[in-house]
XYZ file of C-alpha atoms in Angstrom:
696
model
C 111.373 19.033 17.145
C 113.668 16.728 19.249
C 114.617 18.063 22.297
C 117.009 14.944 23.580
C 120.176 14.953 21.285
C 122.959 12.261 21.003
C 125.130 14.849 19.466
C 124.918 17.958 21.362
C 127.717 19.800 18.840
C 124.717 20.538 16.491
C 122.828 22.582 19.438
C 123.595 26.446 19.605
C 122.136 28.604 22.541
C 122.328 32.019 21.301
C 120.781 35.477 22.228
C 120.256 38.564 20.065
C 121.423 41.598 22.198
C 121.584 45.606 21.244
C 120.792 48.702 21.873
C 117.202 49.972 21.754
C 116.026 50.197 18.013
C 119.239 48.376 16.445
C 116.610 45.803 15.156
C 117.331 42.861 17.269
C 113.321 41.602 17.131
C 113.310 42.217 13.271
C 116.457 40.238 13.137
C 114.866 37.508 15.079
C 111.844 37.824 13.241
C 113.969 37.227 10.142
C 115.783 34.397 11.316
C 112.947 32.390 12.419
C 110.973 33.059 9.188
C 114.050 31.934 6.903
C 114.653 29.011 9.198
C 110.801 27.836 8.524
C 109.984 28.375 12.286
C 106.935 30.823 11.132
C 105.603 31.213 8.090
C 104.187 35.087 7.892
C 106.960 37.884 8.362
C 105.520 40.250 11.334
C 106.306 43.882 11.633
C 107.090 45.756 14.786
C 105.261 49.133 13.933
C 101.941 47.073 13.150
C 102.721 45.062 16.552
C 102.489 41.853 14.652
C 106.046 40.353 15.470
C 106.306 36.740 17.018
C 108.466 37.381 19.454
C 106.947 40.803 20.987
C 103.875 39.265 22.369
C 103.085 41.484 25.258
C 100.361 44.254 24.595
C 102.698 46.845 26.051
C 105.385 45.413 23.612
C 103.055 45.905 20.888
C 101.504 49.436 21.600
C 105.275 50.737 22.630
C 107.288 49.053 19.435
C 109.908 47.696 22.253
C 110.791 44.689 23.614
C 110.126 44.805 27.160
C 110.766 40.480 28.285
C 112.946 38.142 26.823
C 111.305 35.802 24.728
C 112.372 31.869 23.999
C 112.203 29.993 20.991
C 114.032 27.359 18.808
C 114.235 26.548 15.165
C 116.512 24.247 12.690
C 119.107 25.608 10.343
C 120.776 22.711 8.281
C 121.979 20.550 10.688
C 121.907 22.846 14.037
C 119.203 23.162 16.278
C 119.261 27.003 17.511
C 117.500 27.903 20.655
C 117.414 31.459 20.583
C 116.681 34.410 23.138
C 115.573 37.886 21.990
C 116.400 40.042 24.543
C 115.305 44.111 25.458
C 117.358 46.997 24.460
C 116.094 49.142 26.955
C 118.084 49.997 30.017
C 115.165 49.629 32.301
C 114.898 45.927 31.335
C 118.568 45.172 31.645
C 117.862 42.224 34.157
C 116.367 40.437 31.110
C 119.843 40.742 29.584
C 121.417 39.873 32.593
C 119.820 36.362 32.882
C 119.712 35.869 29.385
C 123.450 35.536 28.766
C 124.080 34.081 32.071
C 122.232 30.952 30.463
C 123.501 31.508 26.942
C 126.680 29.943 25.066
C 126.847 32.603 22.305
C 125.735 36.072 21.308
C 124.526 37.963 18.111
C 125.184 41.690 18.967
C 123.393 43.884 16.389
C 124.503 47.142 15.416
C 122.688 50.042 13.770
C 125.015 50.855 10.635
C 124.241 54.673 11.091
C 124.666 54.987 14.876
C 127.639 52.349 15.392
C 128.327 51.615 19.118
C 125.556 53.187 21.539
C 125.444 53.621 25.190
C 123.392 50.402 25.738
C 125.390 48.442 23.292
C 128.470 49.159 25.738
C 126.418 47.754 28.777
C 125.257 44.452 26.721
C 128.857 44.052 25.829
C 130.349 44.277 29.232
C 127.617 41.714 30.330
C 128.651 39.478 27.863
C 131.984 40.117 28.864
C 131.291 39.121 32.635
C 129.865 35.852 31.341
C 132.565 35.028 28.901
C 129.939 34.955 25.786
C 131.626 34.379 22.541
C 129.904 36.730 20.151
C 129.489 37.853 16.224
C 128.280 41.191 15.334
C 125.648 41.875 12.661
C 125.506 45.264 11.492
C 122.043 46.159 10.604
C 120.165 48.710 8.609
C 122.819 49.016 5.803
C 120.078 50.260 3.540
C 119.568 53.648 5.707
C 121.000 56.969 4.693
C 124.475 57.480 6.586
C 124.883 53.766 6.889
C 128.763 52.882 7.241
C 130.078 49.603 7.488
C 133.740 50.308 8.074
C 132.923 53.003 10.645
C 130.883 50.677 12.592
C 133.530 48.121 12.650
C 135.880 50.964 14.000
C 133.678 52.050 16.546
C 133.341 48.226 17.799
C 137.196 48.192 17.788
C 137.640 51.694 19.643
C 134.596 51.792 21.962
C 134.276 48.136 22.934
C 137.915 47.315 23.230
C 137.333 44.240 20.944
C 138.864 42.574 17.868
C 136.336 42.866 15.448
C 137.057 40.897 11.992
C 135.060 41.305 9.030
C 134.040 38.077 7.278
C 131.484 39.910 4.978
C 131.974 43.160 3.001
C 128.809 45.089 1.864
C 127.891 45.723 -2.063
C 126.297 48.935 -2.136
C 125.693 51.299 0.722
C 122.423 53.247 1.831
C 119.559 52.811 -0.610
C 122.015 51.019 -2.991
C 122.804 48.052 -0.815
C 122.131 45.018 -2.614
C 123.929 42.347 -0.930
C 127.097 40.930 0.629
C 130.710 39.139 -0.437
C 131.913 36.660 1.744
C 135.569 36.875 2.260
C 136.294 33.277 3.163
C 133.982 31.715 0.432
C 135.374 34.367 -2.222
C 131.545 34.516 -3.457
C 128.895 37.155 -3.749
C 125.648 37.044 -2.598
C 123.254 39.541 -4.294
C 119.695 40.473 -3.992
C 118.413 41.044 -7.402
C 114.859 42.493 -6.806
C 113.212 44.760 -4.161
C 111.093 41.685 -2.923
C 114.007 38.913 -3.184
C 114.108 36.500 -0.153
C 116.914 34.530 -1.405
C 120.313 35.760 -2.894
C 121.697 34.925 -6.064
C 125.477 33.493 -5.625
C 127.931 34.395 -7.942
C 131.585 35.809 -8.350
C 133.088 38.905 -6.805
C 131.833 42.201 -8.885
C 134.603 43.195 -11.029
C 134.355 46.594 -9.326
C 134.974 45.306 -6.215
C 137.901 42.951 -6.576
C 140.618 45.398 -5.070
C 138.436 46.118 -2.319
C 137.554 42.665 -1.627
C 141.480 41.553 -1.741
C 142.342 44.104 0.702
C 139.892 42.990 3.270
C 140.569 39.299 2.538
C 144.347 39.879 3.212
C 143.464 41.367 6.547
C 140.814 39.288 7.505
C 143.118 35.996 7.106
C 146.313 37.714 8.749
C 143.978 38.545 11.973
C 142.614 35.125 11.923
C 146.369 33.476 10.956
C 147.590 35.719 14.134
C 145.397 33.284 16.664
C 146.868 30.051 15.180
C 150.611 29.003 15.029
C 150.206 26.746 12.271
C 148.583 29.533 10.271
C 150.638 32.059 10.860
C 153.709 29.691 9.640
C 151.619 29.084 6.852
C 151.142 33.059 6.106
C 154.603 33.793 6.633
C 156.080 31.169 3.962
C 153.435 32.420 1.624
C 151.696 28.714 1.582
C 148.196 28.413 0.914
C 145.728 28.631 3.420
C 142.377 26.569 2.642
C 138.967 28.127 3.575
C 138.403 24.926 5.737
C 141.469 25.994 7.637
C 140.179 29.527 7.919
C 137.078 28.355 9.295
C 138.330 26.071 11.812
C 140.889 28.769 13.169
C 138.181 31.600 13.104
C 135.577 29.154 15.146
C 138.436 28.284 17.764
C 139.495 32.053 17.933
C 135.277 33.068 18.306
C 135.045 30.745 21.295
C 138.339 31.992 22.872
C 137.011 35.581 22.967
C 140.049 36.448 20.508
C 138.245 37.618 17.438
C 134.723 38.797 16.714
C 133.347 37.851 13.434
C 131.370 40.846 11.713
C 128.509 40.079 8.994
C 126.195 42.842 7.444
C 122.618 43.097 6.570
C 119.359 44.675 6.433
C 116.861 42.510 8.527
C 114.160 44.803 7.431
C 114.457 44.319 3.948
C 115.636 40.449 4.217
C 119.126 40.952 3.141
C 121.659 38.958 4.960
C 119.765 36.771 7.274
C 120.577 33.630 5.792
C 124.702 34.164 5.805
C 124.067 35.370 9.333
C 122.389 31.828 10.336
C 125.491 30.355 8.566
C 127.893 32.239 10.669
C 126.105 31.217 13.732
C 126.278 27.513 12.941
C 129.875 28.054 11.790
C 131.324 29.976 14.573
C 129.543 29.985 17.654
C 129.712 27.264 20.367
C 127.723 24.185 21.080
C 127.469 23.216 24.637
C 130.126 20.762 24.066
C 132.676 23.619 23.397
C 132.242 25.729 26.295
C 133.886 24.989 29.849
C 131.998 22.520 32.157
C 129.631 24.060 34.636
C 131.111 24.606 37.929
C 129.111 24.383 41.033
C 129.286 23.805 44.655
C 128.050 20.966 47.139
C 125.155 21.411 49.202
C 127.213 23.019 52.041
C 128.726 25.295 49.502
C 132.122 24.127 50.544
C 134.091 21.794 47.602
C 133.825 22.578 43.900
C 132.019 19.894 41.655
C 132.346 19.989 37.607
C 129.363 18.819 35.406
C 130.653 17.725 32.134
C 128.084 18.593 29.206
C 127.055 15.026 28.677
C 124.074 13.186 28.431
C 125.590 10.308 30.567
C 126.074 13.008 33.681
C 124.127 13.550 36.415
C 121.019 15.885 35.431
C 121.741 19.620 36.439
C 119.820 22.574 35.222
C 119.560 26.466 36.312
C 116.348 28.103 36.438
C 116.715 31.589 35.065
C 113.034 32.807 34.628
C 109.514 32.513 36.319
C 106.384 33.762 34.539
C 102.715 33.711 35.351
C 100.980 32.303 32.342
C 97.221 33.340 32.136
C 96.327 29.741 30.794
C 98.300 27.224 32.526
C 99.723 29.013 35.597
C 103.321 29.458 36.803
C 106.271 28.670 34.439
C 109.795 28.300 35.183
C 112.486 28.409 32.479
C 115.249 26.407 33.112
C 118.971 25.759 30.933
C 120.069 22.107 31.171
C 123.813 22.007 31.335
C 124.206 17.950 32.166
C 122.385 14.808 31.853
C 118.469 14.477 30.844
C 115.282 14.097 32.530
C 111.670 13.324 31.637
C 108.304 14.819 32.525
C 107.053 12.890 35.948
C 110.580 12.609 37.104
C 111.289 13.736 40.759
C 114.564 16.161 40.970
C 115.915 18.094 43.834
C 115.923 21.851 44.207
C 119.516 21.911 45.863
C 119.150 25.730 46.184
C 116.377 25.207 49.066
C 116.621 21.588 49.698
C 113.096 20.821 48.293
C 112.400 17.892 46.001
C 110.175 18.845 42.537
C 108.349 16.457 40.851
C 108.799 17.484 36.827
C 105.029 17.905 35.958
C 104.579 19.060 32.082
C 107.585 20.368 30.217
C 107.047 22.828 27.176
C 109.199 24.489 24.822
C 108.381 27.981 24.166
C 107.804 29.767 21.021
C 107.382 33.282 22.631
C 104.111 32.934 24.401
C 103.152 29.640 22.442
C 104.025 26.112 24.031
C 104.778 22.843 22.563
C 104.746 19.890 24.900
C 107.739 17.622 25.118
C 108.640 14.583 27.021
C 112.264 14.902 27.535
C 115.046 17.476 28.059
C 118.895 17.034 27.775
C 122.255 18.796 27.752
C 121.787 22.129 26.069
C 118.023 22.268 26.036
C 116.180 25.421 27.001
C 112.694 24.804 28.267
C 109.825 25.326 30.625
C 108.506 23.546 33.428
C 104.609 24.030 34.016
C 103.351 24.325 37.751
C 106.235 24.567 39.861
C 105.675 26.471 42.827
C 109.104 26.469 45.088
C 111.555 26.871 42.375
C 112.593 30.785 41.667
C 114.878 32.504 39.373
C 118.748 31.360 40.230
C 117.724 27.926 41.740
C 119.464 25.204 40.585
C 117.585 21.737 39.873
C 119.522 18.481 39.683
C 119.463 14.677 40.179
C 118.421 13.433 44.183
C 121.390 11.275 43.921
C 124.243 13.869 42.701
C 123.466 17.173 44.130
C 124.882 20.353 43.078
C 124.401 24.014 43.268
C 125.177 26.106 40.162
C 126.278 29.862 40.326
C 123.211 31.905 40.409
C 122.513 35.269 38.910
C 123.226 38.549 40.260
C 121.027 41.495 39.445
C 121.614 45.058 39.597
C 120.117 47.271 42.521
C 116.924 49.474 41.617
C 117.593 53.150 41.165
C 114.164 54.716 41.167
C 111.070 54.559 43.412
C 107.507 55.432 43.595
C 104.745 55.309 46.294
C 101.744 53.516 45.485
C 98.370 52.776 46.995
C 95.556 50.973 45.834
C 92.481 52.550 44.414
C 89.587 50.703 46.249
C 88.928 48.661 48.940
C 88.768 45.548 46.511
C 92.050 46.692 44.742
C 93.810 46.791 48.339
C 92.740 43.321 49.038
C 94.451 42.101 45.617
C 97.393 44.259 45.853
C 100.002 42.292 47.937
C 99.293 38.727 45.821
C 99.786 40.965 42.448
C 103.044 42.250 43.755
C 104.344 38.891 45.041
C 103.726 37.637 41.229
C 105.181 40.517 39.649
C 108.361 40.161 42.024
C 108.556 36.672 41.509
C 108.802 37.631 37.593
C 111.019 40.620 37.765
C 114.071 40.208 40.264
C 114.742 44.335 39.877
C 111.308 45.080 41.190
C 111.553 45.759 45.102
C 108.543 46.363 47.276
C 108.559 47.623 50.720
C 105.995 48.874 53.359
C 107.225 52.016 55.333
C 105.962 51.786 58.895
C 106.920 55.517 59.597
C 104.964 56.738 56.589
C 102.360 53.948 56.193
C 103.148 53.744 52.457
C 103.996 51.172 50.008
C 107.160 51.960 47.848
C 107.668 49.961 44.746
C 111.183 50.191 43.225
C 112.696 49.795 39.784
C 115.218 50.293 37.328
C 113.569 53.429 35.700
C 110.604 55.396 34.824
C 109.629 53.132 31.828
C 110.283 50.129 33.987
C 107.666 51.137 36.522
C 105.188 52.521 33.877
C 105.062 49.037 32.549
C 104.723 47.632 35.993
C 101.812 49.748 37.028
C 100.130 49.180 33.500
C 100.629 45.409 34.016
C 98.721 45.462 37.037
C 95.861 47.390 35.574
C 95.182 45.242 32.620
C 96.632 41.525 33.380
C 95.553 41.563 37.062
C 92.604 44.148 37.213
C 94.495 46.015 40.077
C 94.154 50.077 39.749
C 96.596 52.108 41.871
C 97.620 55.563 42.328
C 101.401 56.648 42.169
C 103.240 59.294 43.696
C 106.073 61.351 41.715
C 109.511 59.149 40.886
C 112.169 59.056 43.678
C 115.539 58.401 43.065
C 117.041 55.432 45.062
C 119.721 57.187 47.103
C 122.407 55.183 49.078
C 124.781 56.407 51.961
C 128.695 55.682 52.445
C 131.411 56.358 54.971
C 134.712 58.241 53.668
C 136.558 57.411 57.089
C 137.428 54.591 59.776
C 135.633 54.921 63.225
C 135.088 53.039 66.444
C 132.151 52.883 68.562
C 130.794 51.011 71.574
C 127.558 49.604 71.778
C 126.148 48.623 75.265
C 122.630 47.260 76.000
C 121.782 46.795 79.430
C 117.920 46.095 80.795
C 117.091 45.098 84.064
C 113.485 44.632 85.375
C 113.203 41.889 87.965
C 114.183 38.568 87.173
C 116.336 38.006 83.907
C 117.579 40.729 82.421
C 119.197 41.896 79.163
C 122.898 42.408 78.632
C 124.921 42.830 75.421
C 128.352 44.781 74.765
C 130.472 45.122 71.745
C 133.124 47.083 70.451
C 133.254 47.504 66.283
C 135.320 49.560 63.834
C 134.108 50.428 60.863
C 135.893 51.725 57.494
C 135.065 52.361 53.875
C 135.380 49.403 51.133
C 137.159 50.928 48.107
C 134.321 49.876 45.509
C 131.646 51.491 47.463
C 129.188 48.453 47.504
C 128.387 45.401 49.392
C 128.997 44.912 53.264
C 131.745 42.666 54.981
C 131.543 41.607 58.494
C 134.969 40.261 60.002
C 134.980 38.817 63.754
C 138.460 39.260 65.784
C 137.031 38.144 69.160
C 139.718 36.335 70.976
C 139.532 34.563 74.569
C 135.582 34.303 74.516
C 135.062 38.112 75.068
C 131.721 37.217 73.531
C 130.576 33.488 73.174
C 130.628 32.161 69.553
C 126.889 31.908 69.378
C 126.065 35.573 70.136
C 128.583 36.883 67.157
C 125.753 36.065 64.428
C 123.528 38.372 66.354
C 126.133 41.065 66.280
C 126.314 40.621 62.799
C 122.377 40.987 62.403
C 122.138 44.046 64.219
C 125.206 45.422 62.440
C 122.911 44.824 58.875
C 119.601 46.275 60.743
C 121.636 49.658 61.282
C 122.948 49.890 57.940
C 119.668 49.159 56.510
C 118.825 52.743 57.749
C 121.682 55.721 57.154
C 121.955 58.778 59.422
C 121.744 61.344 56.652
C 118.341 60.454 54.935
C 117.489 56.988 55.925
C 118.969 55.326 52.715
C 120.937 51.869 52.957
C 124.573 52.170 53.808
C 127.017 50.962 51.352
C 130.599 49.481 51.092
C 131.267 48.996 54.620
C 133.563 46.765 56.300
C 132.761 45.940 59.990
C 135.308 44.512 62.401
C 133.980 43.236 65.777
C 136.604 43.992 68.026
C 135.757 43.125 71.679
C 132.632 42.989 74.030
C 131.650 41.383 77.092
C 128.840 39.241 78.140
C 126.794 38.269 81.497
C 126.225 34.396 82.055
C 122.286 34.561 82.688
C 121.282 37.990 81.182
C 122.794 37.798 77.862
C 120.953 37.017 74.861
C 121.131 37.248 70.954
C 118.358 39.932 71.349
C 120.718 41.860 73.723
C 123.689 41.403 71.198
C 121.569 42.224 68.136
C 120.503 45.703 69.662
C 124.479 46.109 70.796
C 125.653 45.975 67.258
C 123.153 47.820 65.908
C 123.718 50.844 68.579
C 127.605 50.261 68.034
C 127.137 50.566 64.176
C 124.981 53.574 64.208
C 127.103 55.622 66.530
C 130.393 54.719 64.233
C 128.655 55.534 61.081
C 127.965 58.924 62.354
C 131.855 59.554 63.175
C 133.055 58.131 59.960
C 131.969 61.067 57.880
C 129.195 60.080 56.065
C 128.241 60.858 52.370
C 125.090 60.917 50.225
C 125.538 59.044 46.894
C 123.305 59.438 44.102
C 123.170 57.540 40.828
C 124.841 58.582 37.894
C 123.633 57.767 34.271
C 125.329 57.616 30.883
C 123.437 59.826 28.618
C 123.787 60.082 24.717
C 122.130 62.665 22.823
C 121.642 62.877 19.281
C 120.788 66.105 17.762
C 120.692 68.570 14.595
C 123.321 70.733 14.677
C 121.594 73.543 14.760
C 119.886 72.607 18.300
C 123.594 71.952 19.705
C 123.566 74.955 21.644
C 120.017 74.695 23.482
C 120.814 71.071 23.942
C 124.221 71.729 25.925
C 122.541 74.675 28.016
C 119.702 72.231 29.297
C 122.351 69.554 30.021
C 124.371 71.950 32.148
C 121.375 73.236 34.030
C 120.885 69.605 34.968
C 124.291 69.204 36.317
C 125.716 67.103 33.413
C 129.518 66.555 32.682
C 130.007 66.622 29.160
C 132.540 64.229 28.090
C 132.280 64.291 24.357
C 130.919 65.799 21.030
C 131.064 64.198 18.084
C 130.003 65.476 14.842
C 128.593 62.846 11.982
C 127.713 65.107 8.941
C 125.038 67.397 10.181
C 124.180 65.563 13.253
C 126.025 66.094 16.797
C 126.440 63.381 19.286
C 126.656 64.375 22.867
C 128.308 61.841 25.176
C 127.768 62.766 29.089
C 126.938 61.954 32.701
C 123.980 63.231 34.203
C 122.431 62.698 37.672
C 119.278 60.412 37.547
C 117.613 63.122 39.494
C 117.852 65.655 37.446
C 116.944 63.286 34.377
C 113.309 63.277 35.104
C 111.003 64.569 32.237
C 114.318 64.960 30.285
C 112.336 63.444 26.865
C 109.819 65.894 26.811
C 112.315 68.837 27.209
C 114.308 67.633 24.505
C 111.467 67.183 22.247
C 110.540 71.006 23.017
C 113.991 71.918 22.158
C 114.776 70.381 19.012
C 111.101 70.678 17.286
C 111.013 66.852 18.276
C 114.273 66.197 15.840
C 116.594 65.207 18.810
C 116.805 61.407 20.597
C 118.732 60.157 23.599
C 119.564 56.945 25.440
C 120.412 56.369 29.186
C 121.954 53.771 30.937
C 123.331 53.512 34.657
C 127.075 54.508 35.437
C 127.910 54.397 38.964
C 126.905 56.182 42.280
C 128.710 59.243 43.101
C 129.033 61.693 45.963
C 125.779 64.056 45.887
C 126.571 67.609 46.559
C 125.179 69.491 49.795
C 122.046 70.649 48.038
C 120.876 67.475 47.199
C 121.442 66.200 50.858
C 119.416 68.704 52.152
C 116.733 68.265 49.643
C 116.498 64.827 50.423
C 116.539 65.130 54.168
C 113.331 67.691 53.646
C 111.671 65.116 51.531
C 112.142 62.506 54.251
C 110.825 64.677 57.121
C 107.993 65.572 55.212
C 107.140 62.122 54.421
C 107.267 61.035 58.204
C 105.312 64.190 59.313
C 102.658 63.382 56.579
């Protein structure tokens, strides 16, 4: 497959995103099969899908890591990333959406919009990714295409427009009607792979006309010429509808909706047509923006082969056969194997060794990459996730990728001396691959603390250490990653003076702290006037402030959402030093935090529980005991759907409890919502736990 294209308008960089179990990987598998990229259909239950290649993915039937591949459909080259649906692996979705031009959001026709559907939708909004919706599993009992569209509209505040309607539902689902082409595509037999094209079935003519009129009206609302034609009762051609719908989709004003059943191979070819027709090419999205090497002036890079080369590294993995792979997305220009380029983030030069195009874990070597291409470079040691690679003559630093903070921690220790020797190196490799994995050595307790996005995330990491790297560890019980914050303003002095003959140490500062509204990040402002503190010592004060904020006064957790204003101070011509002012800054900050009414923040999760109605009382009672806040209870036939918020610390072991309460018939899903103030009982428990760990 050619990777350098003169006409980039035929490239589609898309990702499949959805809630867990909506069918993303099955949809991807069918897309690759019908596009001729694979020649045998895999099955998730059998662990034979092309995109879920990790041992843990095959065993658990879930996607853990985003997998990249590419295929051709008609005149289009489609670069595809299949992303995880589980909230613990949300970083894979985050980094994929950062470099994609369009997305296909897959929904379960029975469940509609689910908690993780909302999360990935918000992530796509953050990166302004145009998308289309595929309502999957139309053959399941309880499937409802129109209810799913309503839930997309109401829960996601989107403007979904059906460009297909289903023929039949549940086990009688047998195809779709294309509202634009005014044709039906029916699967006449159970094992039919190719639909039979024909007219709209007579019994559906009324429904077809109703939905087509609605579609034309919504599309015309986004186009001045079409609205005039509609008001004047003039004919609007299919070509005009398609062109207007494409523009509206790329501008985020409309989300086209199609449907099918990927498992039964129905509706996949029309989905591929919609990807080509309505999702953008690299030429359709705004030009890449970046900064110069000093981070001062803005630079624009057009999506052109003639522009200087620029690409973003969005993922690093360790391949057991060829070593370290770095995935990149090219935004401008082109490069060939063995070219020398610049890593503008680190300032180091890189030599492009081998370039490969990935198909899950398989590789195809290529010589050239150009605008819009997604590929991997082999053997790069100095390029990490979020780094920019560019032409040496025209440096640019593209916007990096921001990942969420971990919410859960465990203490780990090697089982044997041999494991101890290998553990540090293995952890470095895993952190390189996964930016949401954090590892910290606690001097006071002698423990190695590993933090991640959830129990499953850390479980997978432990399993990978054992299988891939042959390192066995013991793990403590999961602990919540709490944060601390302040609730009021406070002012304090930091004065560090030491005199022991010869040069002494002198640092003195006054700071004021106040809470930031969003309770995240840290802001430092210097209002020093008249040289009360020399300019060269102000960064040292800031560093001291950061040292103090890393360990809060309540239970030793990081303090978030603080604005620190350096107001005044003094210095000594001989004895003042950076170290003295760093210590003074830390002392002042610790003192100010104590006076600013500190509070403990705990992570709150959104939870959705789906249970048969007969178990509703028991499930609600258990949620109440876990300090949950019930938001909504919605009935769907004999099924009850509970939407609530639950503190992460109260959710451990919930899956087992829910199974026993419902005889194994209820299910749940969670994703991170926010940090909120913890009650006094939780503060007391965390303080006791911290003291126990220190004394141990």
